[in-house]
Coordinates of C-alpha atoms in Angstrom, one line a residue:
M186 CA -89.8 40.4 -184.9
P187 CA -86.1 39.6 -185.7
A188 CA -83.6 42.4 -186.2
P189 CA -84.4 44.3 -189.5
H190 CA -81.2 43.4 -191.2
L191 CA -81.7 39.6 -190.5
Y192 CA -85.2 39.8 -191.8
E193 CA -84.0 41.4 -195.0
L194 CA -81.4 38.6 -195.4
Y195 CA -84.2 36.0 -194.8
K196 CA -86.4 37.7 -197.5
D197 CA -83.6 37.8 -200.0
A198 CA -82.8 34.1 -199.4
A199 CA -86.4 33.1 -199.8
R200 CA -86.7 35.0 -203.1
R201 CA -83.6 33.3 -204.4
R202 CA -85.0 29.8 -203.4
R203 CA -88.1 30.3 -205.5
E204 CA -87.8 29.3 -209.1
P205 CA -88.8 32.2 -211.4
V206 CA -92.2 31.7 -212.9
R207 CA -93.0 33.2 -216.3
L208 CA -96.4 34.6 -216.7
T209 CA -97.8 36.2 -219.9
H210 CA -98.3 39.9 -220.0
R211 CA -102.0 39.5 -219.8
E212 CA -101.8 37.1 -216.8
L213 CA -99.7 39.8 -215.0
D214 CA -102.2 42.5 -216.0
V215 CA -105.0 40.4 -214.5
L216 CA -103.0 39.7 -211.3
R217 CA -102.1 43.4 -210.8
R218 CA -105.8 44.2 -210.9
V219 CA -106.6 41.4 -208.5
A220 CA -104.0 42.8 -206.1
L221 CA -105.7 46.2 -206.3
G222 CA -108.9 44.5 -205.1
M223 CA -110.8 44.4 -208.4
G224 CA -113.4 41.7 -209.1
T225 CA -113.7 39.6 -212.2
A226 CA -116.3 41.8 -213.9
Q227 CA -114.3 45.0 -213.2
I228 CA -111.1 43.5 -214.6
A229 CA -113.0 42.3 -217.7
A230 CA -114.5 45.7 -218.3
Q231 CA -111.1 47.4 -217.9
L232 CA -109.3 45.0 -220.2
V233 CA -112.2 44.8 -222.6
V234 CA -112.5 41.0 -222.4
S235 CA -115.2 38.7 -221.1
P236 CA -115.3 37.6 -217.5
S237 CA -114.7 34.0 -218.6
T238 CA -111.5 35.2 -220.3
V239 CA -110.4 36.8 -217.0
R240 CA -111.1 33.5 -215.2
K241 CA -109.1 31.6 -217.8
H242 CA -106.1 33.9 -217.4
L243 CA -106.4 33.3 -213.6
E244 CA -106.7 29.6 -214.0
N245 CA -103.6 29.5 -216.2
A246 CA -101.6 31.7 -213.8
F247 CA -102.6 29.5 -210.8
G248 CA -101.3 26.5 -212.7
R249 CA -98.0 28.1 -213.5
L250 CA -97.6 29.4 -210.0
G251 CA -98.7 26.2 -208.2
V252 CA -101.4 27.9 -206.2
S253 CA -105.1 27.6 -205.9
S254 CA -106.4 31.0 -205.0
R255 CA -106.2 34.7 -206.0
T256 CA -104.6 35.6 -202.6
A257 CA -101.9 33.0 -203.0
A258 CA -101.2 34.1 -206.6
V259 CA -100.9 37.7 -205.6
A260 CA -98.6 36.8 -202.7
R261 CA -96.4 34.7 -204.9
V262 CA -96.1 37.3 -207.7
F263 CA -96.0 40.5 -205.6
P264 CA -94.4 39.5 -202.3
E265 CA -93.8 43.2 -201.5
P266 CA -96.5 45.9 -201.7
E267 CA -94.2 48.2 -203.6
A268 CA -93.8 45.5 -206.3
L269 CA -97.2 46.5 -207.7

């Protein structure tokens, strides 16, 4: 692994290169729960919506983020564990 200070510089530069993506509050709520390991049914129950609504929020978030999976979406929105 490179020197810690160089790695921090690299991470900062990578963050600046990415264009900010605007997600709705609900899309962020759903992605936070995905990052915590919750499934669609659990998220739906917690947010008091249907599982298809959760899937639609994920689909919309994937499109805005330019990703095709839950893992990629979480990595894009929450690159650092403390960001949760």
